[in-house]
XYZ file of C-alpha atoms in Angstrom:
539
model
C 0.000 0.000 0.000
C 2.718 2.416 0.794
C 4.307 1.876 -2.214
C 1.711 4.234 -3.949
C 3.159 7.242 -2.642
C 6.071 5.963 -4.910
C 8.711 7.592 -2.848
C 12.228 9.008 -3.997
C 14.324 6.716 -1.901
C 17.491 8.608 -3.491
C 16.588 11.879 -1.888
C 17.051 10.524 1.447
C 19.712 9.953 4.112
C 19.732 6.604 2.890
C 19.189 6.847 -0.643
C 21.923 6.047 -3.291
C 22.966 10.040 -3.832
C 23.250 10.877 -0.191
C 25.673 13.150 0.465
C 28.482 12.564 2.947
C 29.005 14.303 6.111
C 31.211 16.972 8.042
C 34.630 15.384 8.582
C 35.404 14.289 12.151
C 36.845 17.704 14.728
C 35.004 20.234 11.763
C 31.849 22.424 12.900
C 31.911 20.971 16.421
C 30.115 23.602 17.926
C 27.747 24.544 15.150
C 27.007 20.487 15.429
C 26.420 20.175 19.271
C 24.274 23.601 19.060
C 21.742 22.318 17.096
C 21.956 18.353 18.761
C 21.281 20.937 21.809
C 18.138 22.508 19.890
C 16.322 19.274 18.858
C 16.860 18.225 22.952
C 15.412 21.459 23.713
C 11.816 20.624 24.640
C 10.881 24.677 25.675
C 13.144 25.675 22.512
C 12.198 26.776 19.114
C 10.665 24.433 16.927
C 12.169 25.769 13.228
C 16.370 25.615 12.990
C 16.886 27.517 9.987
C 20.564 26.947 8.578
C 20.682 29.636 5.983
C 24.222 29.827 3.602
C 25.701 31.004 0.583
C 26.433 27.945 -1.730
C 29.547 25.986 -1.154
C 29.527 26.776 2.761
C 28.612 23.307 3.458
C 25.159 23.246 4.325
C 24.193 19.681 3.214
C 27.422 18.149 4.537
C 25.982 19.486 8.394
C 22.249 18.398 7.139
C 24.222 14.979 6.629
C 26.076 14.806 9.925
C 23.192 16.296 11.896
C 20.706 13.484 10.496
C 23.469 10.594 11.182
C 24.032 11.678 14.793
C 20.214 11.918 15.517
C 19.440 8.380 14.236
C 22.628 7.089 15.978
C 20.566 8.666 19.849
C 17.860 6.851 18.643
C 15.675 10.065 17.553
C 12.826 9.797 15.237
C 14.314 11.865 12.032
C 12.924 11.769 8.561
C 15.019 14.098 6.432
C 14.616 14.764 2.891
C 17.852 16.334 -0.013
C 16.104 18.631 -2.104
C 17.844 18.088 -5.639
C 16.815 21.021 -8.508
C 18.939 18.767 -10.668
C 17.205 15.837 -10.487
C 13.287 15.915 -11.676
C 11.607 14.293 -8.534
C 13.675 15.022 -5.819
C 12.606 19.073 -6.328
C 8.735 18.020 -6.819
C 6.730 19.570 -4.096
C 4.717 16.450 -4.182
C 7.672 14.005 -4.149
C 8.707 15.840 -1.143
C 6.009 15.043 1.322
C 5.329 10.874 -0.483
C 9.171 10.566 0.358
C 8.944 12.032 4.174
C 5.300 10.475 4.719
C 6.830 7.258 3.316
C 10.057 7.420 5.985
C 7.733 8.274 8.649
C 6.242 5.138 8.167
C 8.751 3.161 7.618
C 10.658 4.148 11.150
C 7.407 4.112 13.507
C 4.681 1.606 13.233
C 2.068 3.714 14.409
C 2.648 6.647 11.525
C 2.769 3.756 9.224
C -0.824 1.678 10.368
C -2.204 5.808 10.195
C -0.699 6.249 6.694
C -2.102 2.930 5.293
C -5.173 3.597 7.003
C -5.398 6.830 4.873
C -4.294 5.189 1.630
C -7.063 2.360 1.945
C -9.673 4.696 2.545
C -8.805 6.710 -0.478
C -6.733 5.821 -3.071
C -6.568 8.821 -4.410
C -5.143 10.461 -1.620
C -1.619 10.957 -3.480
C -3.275 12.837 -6.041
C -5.365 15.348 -3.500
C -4.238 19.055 -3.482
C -1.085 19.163 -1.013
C -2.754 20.876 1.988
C -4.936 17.865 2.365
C -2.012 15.508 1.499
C 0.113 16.973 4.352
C -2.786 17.191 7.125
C -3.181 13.479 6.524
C 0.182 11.845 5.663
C 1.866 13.880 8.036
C -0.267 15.899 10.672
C -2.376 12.958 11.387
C -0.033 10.147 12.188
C 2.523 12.363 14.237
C -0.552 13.240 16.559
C -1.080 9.428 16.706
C 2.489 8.969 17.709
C 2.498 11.385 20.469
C -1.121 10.354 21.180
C -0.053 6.390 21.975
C 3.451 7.412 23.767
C 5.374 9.770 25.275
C 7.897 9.581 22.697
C 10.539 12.239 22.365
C 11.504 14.364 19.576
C 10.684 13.941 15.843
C 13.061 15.677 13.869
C 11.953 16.703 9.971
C 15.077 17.623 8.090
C 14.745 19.324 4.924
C 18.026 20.270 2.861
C 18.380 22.682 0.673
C 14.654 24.482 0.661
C 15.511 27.131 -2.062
C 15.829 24.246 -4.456
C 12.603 22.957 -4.322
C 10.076 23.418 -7.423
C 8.059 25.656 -5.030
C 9.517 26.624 -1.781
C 6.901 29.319 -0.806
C 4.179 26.003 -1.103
C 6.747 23.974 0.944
C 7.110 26.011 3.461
C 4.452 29.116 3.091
C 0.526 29.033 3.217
C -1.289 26.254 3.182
C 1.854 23.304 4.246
C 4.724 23.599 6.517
C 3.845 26.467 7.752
C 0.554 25.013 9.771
C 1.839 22.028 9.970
C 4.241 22.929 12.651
C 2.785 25.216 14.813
C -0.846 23.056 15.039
C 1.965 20.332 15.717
C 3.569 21.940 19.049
C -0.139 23.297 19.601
C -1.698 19.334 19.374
C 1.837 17.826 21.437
C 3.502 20.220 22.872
C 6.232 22.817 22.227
C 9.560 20.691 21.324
C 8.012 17.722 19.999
C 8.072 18.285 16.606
C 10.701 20.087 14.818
C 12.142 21.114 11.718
C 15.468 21.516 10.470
C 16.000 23.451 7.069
C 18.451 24.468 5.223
C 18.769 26.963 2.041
C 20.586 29.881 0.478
C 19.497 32.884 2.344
C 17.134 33.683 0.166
C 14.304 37.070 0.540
C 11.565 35.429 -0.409
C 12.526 31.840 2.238
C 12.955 34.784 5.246
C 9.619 36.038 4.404
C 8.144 32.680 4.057
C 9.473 32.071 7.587
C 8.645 35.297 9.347
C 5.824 33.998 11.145
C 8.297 31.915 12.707
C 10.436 34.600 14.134
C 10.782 34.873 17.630
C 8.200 32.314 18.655
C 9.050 28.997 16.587
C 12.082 29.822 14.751
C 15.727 30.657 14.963
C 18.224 30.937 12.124
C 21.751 30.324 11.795
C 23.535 31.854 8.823
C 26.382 29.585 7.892
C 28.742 31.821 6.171
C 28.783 34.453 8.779
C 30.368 31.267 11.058
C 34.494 31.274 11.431
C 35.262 28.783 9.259
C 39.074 28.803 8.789
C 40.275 26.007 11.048
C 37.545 23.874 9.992
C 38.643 24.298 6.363
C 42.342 24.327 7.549
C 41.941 20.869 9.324
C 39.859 19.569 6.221
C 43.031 20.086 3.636
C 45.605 19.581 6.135
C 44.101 15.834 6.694
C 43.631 15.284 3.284
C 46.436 16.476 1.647
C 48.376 14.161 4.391
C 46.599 11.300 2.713
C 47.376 12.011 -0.803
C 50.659 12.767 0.790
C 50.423 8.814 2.189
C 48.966 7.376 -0.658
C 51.349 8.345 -3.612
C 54.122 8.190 -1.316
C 55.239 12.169 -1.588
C 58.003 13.313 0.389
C 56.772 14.285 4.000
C 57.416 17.941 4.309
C 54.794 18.234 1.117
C 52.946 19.980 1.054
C 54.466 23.185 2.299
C 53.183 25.331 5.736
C 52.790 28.228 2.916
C 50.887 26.296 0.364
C 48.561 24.944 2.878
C 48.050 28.635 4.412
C 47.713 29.674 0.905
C 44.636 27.044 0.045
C 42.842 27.974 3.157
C 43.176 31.856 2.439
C 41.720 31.434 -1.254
C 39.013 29.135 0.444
C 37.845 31.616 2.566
C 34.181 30.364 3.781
C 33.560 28.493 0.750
C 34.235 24.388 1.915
C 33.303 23.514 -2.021
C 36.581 24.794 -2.565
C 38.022 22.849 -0.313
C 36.842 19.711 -1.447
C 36.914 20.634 -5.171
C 40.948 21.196 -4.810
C 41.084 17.709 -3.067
C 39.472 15.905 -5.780
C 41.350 17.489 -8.908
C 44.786 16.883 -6.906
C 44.216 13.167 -5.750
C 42.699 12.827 -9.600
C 46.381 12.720 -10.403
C 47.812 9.073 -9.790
C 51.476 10.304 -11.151
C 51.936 13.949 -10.059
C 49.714 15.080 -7.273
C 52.385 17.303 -6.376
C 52.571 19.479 -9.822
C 48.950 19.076 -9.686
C 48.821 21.480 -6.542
C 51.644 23.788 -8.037
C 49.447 24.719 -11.194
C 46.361 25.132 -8.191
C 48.669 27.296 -6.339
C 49.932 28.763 -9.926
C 46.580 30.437 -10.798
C 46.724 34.401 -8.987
C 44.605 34.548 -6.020
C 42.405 37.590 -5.666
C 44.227 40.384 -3.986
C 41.301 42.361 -2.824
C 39.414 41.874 0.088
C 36.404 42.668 -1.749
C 36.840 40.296 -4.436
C 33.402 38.324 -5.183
C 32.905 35.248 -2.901
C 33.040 32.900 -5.748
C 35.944 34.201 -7.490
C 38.342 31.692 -6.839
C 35.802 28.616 -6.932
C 35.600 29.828 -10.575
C 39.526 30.200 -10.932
C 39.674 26.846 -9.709
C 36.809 25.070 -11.979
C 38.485 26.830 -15.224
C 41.369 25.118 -14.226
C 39.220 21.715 -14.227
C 37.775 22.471 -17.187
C 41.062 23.055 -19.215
C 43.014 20.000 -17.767
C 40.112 17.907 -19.259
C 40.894 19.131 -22.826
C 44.241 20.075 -22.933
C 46.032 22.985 -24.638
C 46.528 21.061 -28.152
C 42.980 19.465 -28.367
C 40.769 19.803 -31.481
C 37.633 22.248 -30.888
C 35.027 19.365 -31.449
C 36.821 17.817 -28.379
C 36.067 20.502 -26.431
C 32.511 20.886 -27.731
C 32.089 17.561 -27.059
C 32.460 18.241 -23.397
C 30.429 21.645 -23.205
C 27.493 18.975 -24.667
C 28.203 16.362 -22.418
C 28.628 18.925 -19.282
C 25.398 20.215 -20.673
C 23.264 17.250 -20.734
C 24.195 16.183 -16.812
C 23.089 20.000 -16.006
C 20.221 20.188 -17.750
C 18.834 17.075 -17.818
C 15.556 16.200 -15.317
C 16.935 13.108 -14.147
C 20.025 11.733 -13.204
C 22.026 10.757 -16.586
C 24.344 7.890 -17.255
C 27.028 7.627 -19.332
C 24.685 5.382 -21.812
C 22.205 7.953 -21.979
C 24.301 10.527 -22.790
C 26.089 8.472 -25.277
C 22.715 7.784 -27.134
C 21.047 11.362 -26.855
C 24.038 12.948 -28.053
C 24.798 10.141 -30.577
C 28.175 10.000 -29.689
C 30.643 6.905 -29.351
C 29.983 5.592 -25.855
C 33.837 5.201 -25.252
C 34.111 8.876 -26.010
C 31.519 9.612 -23.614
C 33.348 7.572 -20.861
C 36.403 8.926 -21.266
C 35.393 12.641 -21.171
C 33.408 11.963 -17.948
C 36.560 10.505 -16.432
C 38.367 13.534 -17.243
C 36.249 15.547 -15.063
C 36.071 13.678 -11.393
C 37.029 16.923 -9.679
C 33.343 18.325 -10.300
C 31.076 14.654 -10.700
C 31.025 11.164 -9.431
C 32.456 9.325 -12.559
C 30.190 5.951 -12.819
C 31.937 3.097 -12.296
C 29.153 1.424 -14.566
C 27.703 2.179 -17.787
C 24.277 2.111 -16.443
C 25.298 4.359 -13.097
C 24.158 8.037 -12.778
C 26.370 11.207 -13.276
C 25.736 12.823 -9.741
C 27.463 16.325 -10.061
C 29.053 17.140 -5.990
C 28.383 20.458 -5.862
C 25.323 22.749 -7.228
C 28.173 25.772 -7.325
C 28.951 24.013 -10.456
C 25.673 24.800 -12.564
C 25.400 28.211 -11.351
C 29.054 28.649 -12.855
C 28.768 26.909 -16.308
C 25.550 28.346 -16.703
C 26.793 32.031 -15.871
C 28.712 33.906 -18.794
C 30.048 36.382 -16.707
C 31.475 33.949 -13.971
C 32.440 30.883 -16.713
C 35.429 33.145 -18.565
C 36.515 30.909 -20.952
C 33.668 30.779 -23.604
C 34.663 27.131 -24.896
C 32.856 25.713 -21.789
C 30.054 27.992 -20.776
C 26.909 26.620 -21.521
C 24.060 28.209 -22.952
C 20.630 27.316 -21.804
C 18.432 27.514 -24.553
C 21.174 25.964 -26.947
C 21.707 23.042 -24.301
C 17.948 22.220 -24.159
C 18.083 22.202 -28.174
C 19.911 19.438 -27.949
C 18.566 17.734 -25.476
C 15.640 18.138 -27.732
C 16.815 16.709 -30.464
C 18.529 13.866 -28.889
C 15.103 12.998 -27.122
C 13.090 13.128 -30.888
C 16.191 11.304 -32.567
C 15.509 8.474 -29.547
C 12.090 8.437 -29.825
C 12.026 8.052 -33.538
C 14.379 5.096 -33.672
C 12.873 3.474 -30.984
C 9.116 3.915 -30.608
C 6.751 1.402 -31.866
C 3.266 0.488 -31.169
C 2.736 -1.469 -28.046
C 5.965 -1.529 -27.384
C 5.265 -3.735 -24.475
C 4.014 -6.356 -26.055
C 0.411 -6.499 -23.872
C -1.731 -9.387 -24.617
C -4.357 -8.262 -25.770
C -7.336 -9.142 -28.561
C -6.452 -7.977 -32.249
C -9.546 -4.863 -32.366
C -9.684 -4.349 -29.027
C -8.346 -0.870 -27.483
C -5.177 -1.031 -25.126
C -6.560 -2.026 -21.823
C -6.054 0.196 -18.921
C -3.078 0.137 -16.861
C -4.189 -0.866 -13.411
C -5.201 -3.869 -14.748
C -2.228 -5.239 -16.563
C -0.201 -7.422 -14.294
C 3.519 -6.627 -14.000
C 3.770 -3.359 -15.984
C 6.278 -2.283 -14.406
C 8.426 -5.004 -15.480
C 7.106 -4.974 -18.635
C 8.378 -1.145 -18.754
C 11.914 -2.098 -17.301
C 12.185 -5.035 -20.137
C 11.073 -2.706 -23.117
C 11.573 0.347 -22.690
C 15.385 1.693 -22.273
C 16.399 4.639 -20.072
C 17.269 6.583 -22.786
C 14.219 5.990 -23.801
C 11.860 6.506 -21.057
C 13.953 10.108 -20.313
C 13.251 11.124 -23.702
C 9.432 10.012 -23.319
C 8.823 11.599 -20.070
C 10.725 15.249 -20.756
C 10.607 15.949 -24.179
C 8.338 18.698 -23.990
C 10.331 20.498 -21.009
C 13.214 20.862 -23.466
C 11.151 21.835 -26.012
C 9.362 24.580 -23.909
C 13.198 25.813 -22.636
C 14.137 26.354 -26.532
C 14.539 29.815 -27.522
C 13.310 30.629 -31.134
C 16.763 31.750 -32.442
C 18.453 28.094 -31.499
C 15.780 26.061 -33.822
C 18.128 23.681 -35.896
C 17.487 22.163 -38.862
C 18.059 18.887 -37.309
C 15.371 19.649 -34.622
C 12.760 20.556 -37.364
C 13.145 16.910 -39.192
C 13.081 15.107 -36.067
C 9.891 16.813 -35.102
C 7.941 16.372 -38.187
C 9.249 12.868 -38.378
C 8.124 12.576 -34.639
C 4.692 14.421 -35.482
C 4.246 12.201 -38.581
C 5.086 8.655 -37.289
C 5.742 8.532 -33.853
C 3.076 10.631 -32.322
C 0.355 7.860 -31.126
C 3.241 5.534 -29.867
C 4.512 7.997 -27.673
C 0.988 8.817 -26.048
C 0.493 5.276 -25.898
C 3.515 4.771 -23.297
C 3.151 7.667 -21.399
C -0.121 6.496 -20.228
C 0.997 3.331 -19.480
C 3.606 4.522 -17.901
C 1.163 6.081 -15.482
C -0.840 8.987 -14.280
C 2.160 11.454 -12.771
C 3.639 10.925 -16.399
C 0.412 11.988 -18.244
C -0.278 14.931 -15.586
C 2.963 16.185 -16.322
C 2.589 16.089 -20.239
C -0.303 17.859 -19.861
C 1.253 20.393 -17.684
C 4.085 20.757 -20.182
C 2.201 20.618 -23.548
C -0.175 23.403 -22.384
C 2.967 25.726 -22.186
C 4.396 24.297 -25.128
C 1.411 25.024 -26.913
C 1.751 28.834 -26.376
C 4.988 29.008 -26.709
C 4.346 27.144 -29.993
C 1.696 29.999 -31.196
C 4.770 32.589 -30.585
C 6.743 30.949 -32.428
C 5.015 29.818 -35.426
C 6.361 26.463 -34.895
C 2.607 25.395 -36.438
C 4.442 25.633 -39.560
C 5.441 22.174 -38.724
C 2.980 20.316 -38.157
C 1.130 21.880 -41.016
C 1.416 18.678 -42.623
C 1.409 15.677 -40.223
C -2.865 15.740 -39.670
């Protein structure tokens, strides 16, 4: 029964993409101030962790939801992803933290199946009426049958949801936790968030203030000997591990990492990964780090050496001799993993692009500093940092304009990729459902094992393309229309057309509400464009 809240086990604490915590002896006190907080029963009941990105805030979210479970406190925490299609859905959101409730206290769970049974539509049900039932209702059973201590709701990275305000504004969080301390008592139920520190999340929070809520801005926090102990440790293993001589590296060079780190960990880390990349020469590795000029001035922008430091990335993936379509070929690829909705694999890429798949590998290799290179064909790209987008994406932070991606260009191709997939691929019942030659396609609740059958027939190159074709579509500015784009779509229009509505209903009913979502956009956005012209023919 629980399984039709079809939660996004990924997005959690123990989900595949979890990220990893605060290394042992780093933000000691920051940690035992908010362990402090959730034992706190006449404390606040909101810990906002507000930060600028690259401070660390999901790396604390990580820690503080580790140590909470490892006391034995009820926690149910949730990593908001904007690069990854579900795990910023406003709806996903509360299935996923109703469906960990559940799963960690049997009476939340018998309350949450209860609900489900009654109506099985209850997934579907505007999200005020979603939360007052899948949530409200079986914490007051909890503290109704015991008296249980703290439940802890952790949601990282707020400003990344599809709709924060809705999250946490009128009509969700925002009654859900004060009827909660008003129903079991101040301290019972609390919430830890973290975000960017965003206007329009302070607002959102006001009523909060004072009363319920405290905040915590992360980058206003000392953070040099937390940084300092961070490198010093792991440069000592790369030190260990390659077998460099042991004065390396230098007193200076460390000082001089920390100092162009300032409050920004992501640095930190990011240097880490591109030197211990290098299995021959960590050591030159950190020489060309330490070779690009630091900013000078105090008031030099906070990601300015972030950006030194991923143009650095960039160009070691390449090299200085490379051909141009090498490099293009890693804007696209660096593209499609930013882009994309979902999670991609080096197989997806490799067939949306159309590009060798050993090509694909090897640029993805290149560029472990900034991603998780798969160590299978079928494993998701998962980028470590969300600094990343916002520099590739940014012309006037991304200097060298070989790598700087352009949105609406990017989405073209994704575009194009996902027709060029669907054309080859489609057919009609592509399943292969029994059923009687003149009958219509029978409905999907009642065909046994179709999500099996979907696994078996349908690729994930495929079922991407199916699923958020008209997102990319929608993102496409008029002046980026290829030729390429305009055959596949007629083709698409012409031949494929029936198939693909065919699979995206059996592939559900959050599929088809979201093509309807999209293709109502896409429609006016079509009108604007005169992209009618193209479909002139295909009725």
């Amino acid at each position: 029964m629980l399984e039709r809240l079809d939660p996004v086990i990924s997005g959690t604490a123990q989900g595949s993409e979890a990220p990893s915590g605060c290394m042992d002896d780093t933000r000691v006190e920051l940690l035992r101030d908010i362990i402090e907080w959730v034992n706190n029963p006449t404390g606040p009941c909101v810990f906002w962790l507000s930060g600028l990105a690259g401070t660390g805030k999901t790396a604390v979210t990580r820690s503080v939801a580790d140590r909470l479970a490892q006391a034995g406190i009820i926690v149910v925490s949730f990593f908001i992803s904007r690069h990854s299609g579900r795990r910023n859905s406003l709806y996903d959101i509360v299935h996923t933290l109703a469906f960990e409730l559940a799963r960690v206290h049997e009476t939340a769970r018998a309350i949450i199946i209860k609900a489900l049974e009654r109506d099985a539509r209850l997934h579907q049900l505007n999200i005020d009426e979603q939360v007052n039932r899948l949530l409200f209702e079986p914490l007051c059973a909890i503290f109704a049958a015991s008296r249980s201590g703290p439940i802890v709701l952790v949601l990282d990275a707020l400003d990344e949801c599809n709709d924060p305000a809705a999250l946490v504004g009128d009509g969700c969080l925002a009654k859900l936790i004060p009827a909660l301390c008003g129903q079991s008592g101040t301290g019972k139920v609390k919430l830890f968030l973290t975000s960017r520190p965003l206007a329009t999340i302070r607002e959102e929070l006001g009523p909060f203030n004072n009363r319920l809520g405290r905040e915590v801005r992360l980058h206003e926090i000392p953070t040099t000997n937390d940084i300092c102990t961070y490198l010093d440790r792991s440069l000592r293993d790369i030190r260990q591990l390659r077998q460099l001589p042991p004065d390396w590296p230098s007193a200076t060079d460390l000082d001089s990492l920390v100092h162009r780190a300032g409050s920004l960990f992501i640095y930190a880390t990011t240097v880490i990964r591109h030197i211990r990349e290098d299995e021959y020469a960590p050591h030159e590795r950190l020489a060309e780090v330490l070779s690009i000029q630091a900013t000078s001035s105090e008031d030099g922008l906070p990601y300015e050496e972030v950006d030194k430091l991923y143009l650095e990335v960039l160009s070691l993936s390449v090299g200085p001799k490379q051909p141009k379509s090498l490099t293009g070929r890693v804007r696209h690829i660096i593209a499609v993993v930013v882009l994309a909705r979902a999670p991609m694999s080096t197989r997806m890429i490799s067939e949306l692009l159309d590009i060798d798949h050993g090509t694909v590998r090897r640029l993805v290799s290149g560029l472990s500093a900034i991603w998780v290179t798969p160590s299978s064909d079928s494993e998701p790209i998962v980028l470590y940092h969300k600094s990343f987008p916002d520099f590739i994406l940014d012309i006037s932070r991304c200097a060298d304009l070989r790598f700087v991606v352009d949105c609406s260009v990017g989405h073209e191709r994704l575009a194009t990729g996902c027709l060029h997939v669907l054309n080859t691929l489609l057919v009609r019942d592509i399943c292969k459902i029994p059923f009687l030659a003149g009958q219509e396609l029978p409905r999907r609740d009642s065909i046994n094992d179709i999500e099996a059958m979907l696994a078996h027939h349908v690729s994930p190159a495929l079922h991407y393309s199916t699923v958020h074709l008209l997102h990319h579509l929608a993102e496409i500015a008029v002046r980026d229309v290829s030729e390429a784009l305009v055959d596949n779509l007629r083709v698409f229009c012409q031949e494929k057309l029936m198939f693909w509505l065919e699979l995206t209903c059996l592939m559900g009913p959050t599929t088809l509400s979201n093509l309807i979502v999209h293709l109502t956009g896409f429609q006016a956005k079509i009108l604007v464009r005169n992209l009618n012209v193209l479909v002139g023919g295909c009725t």
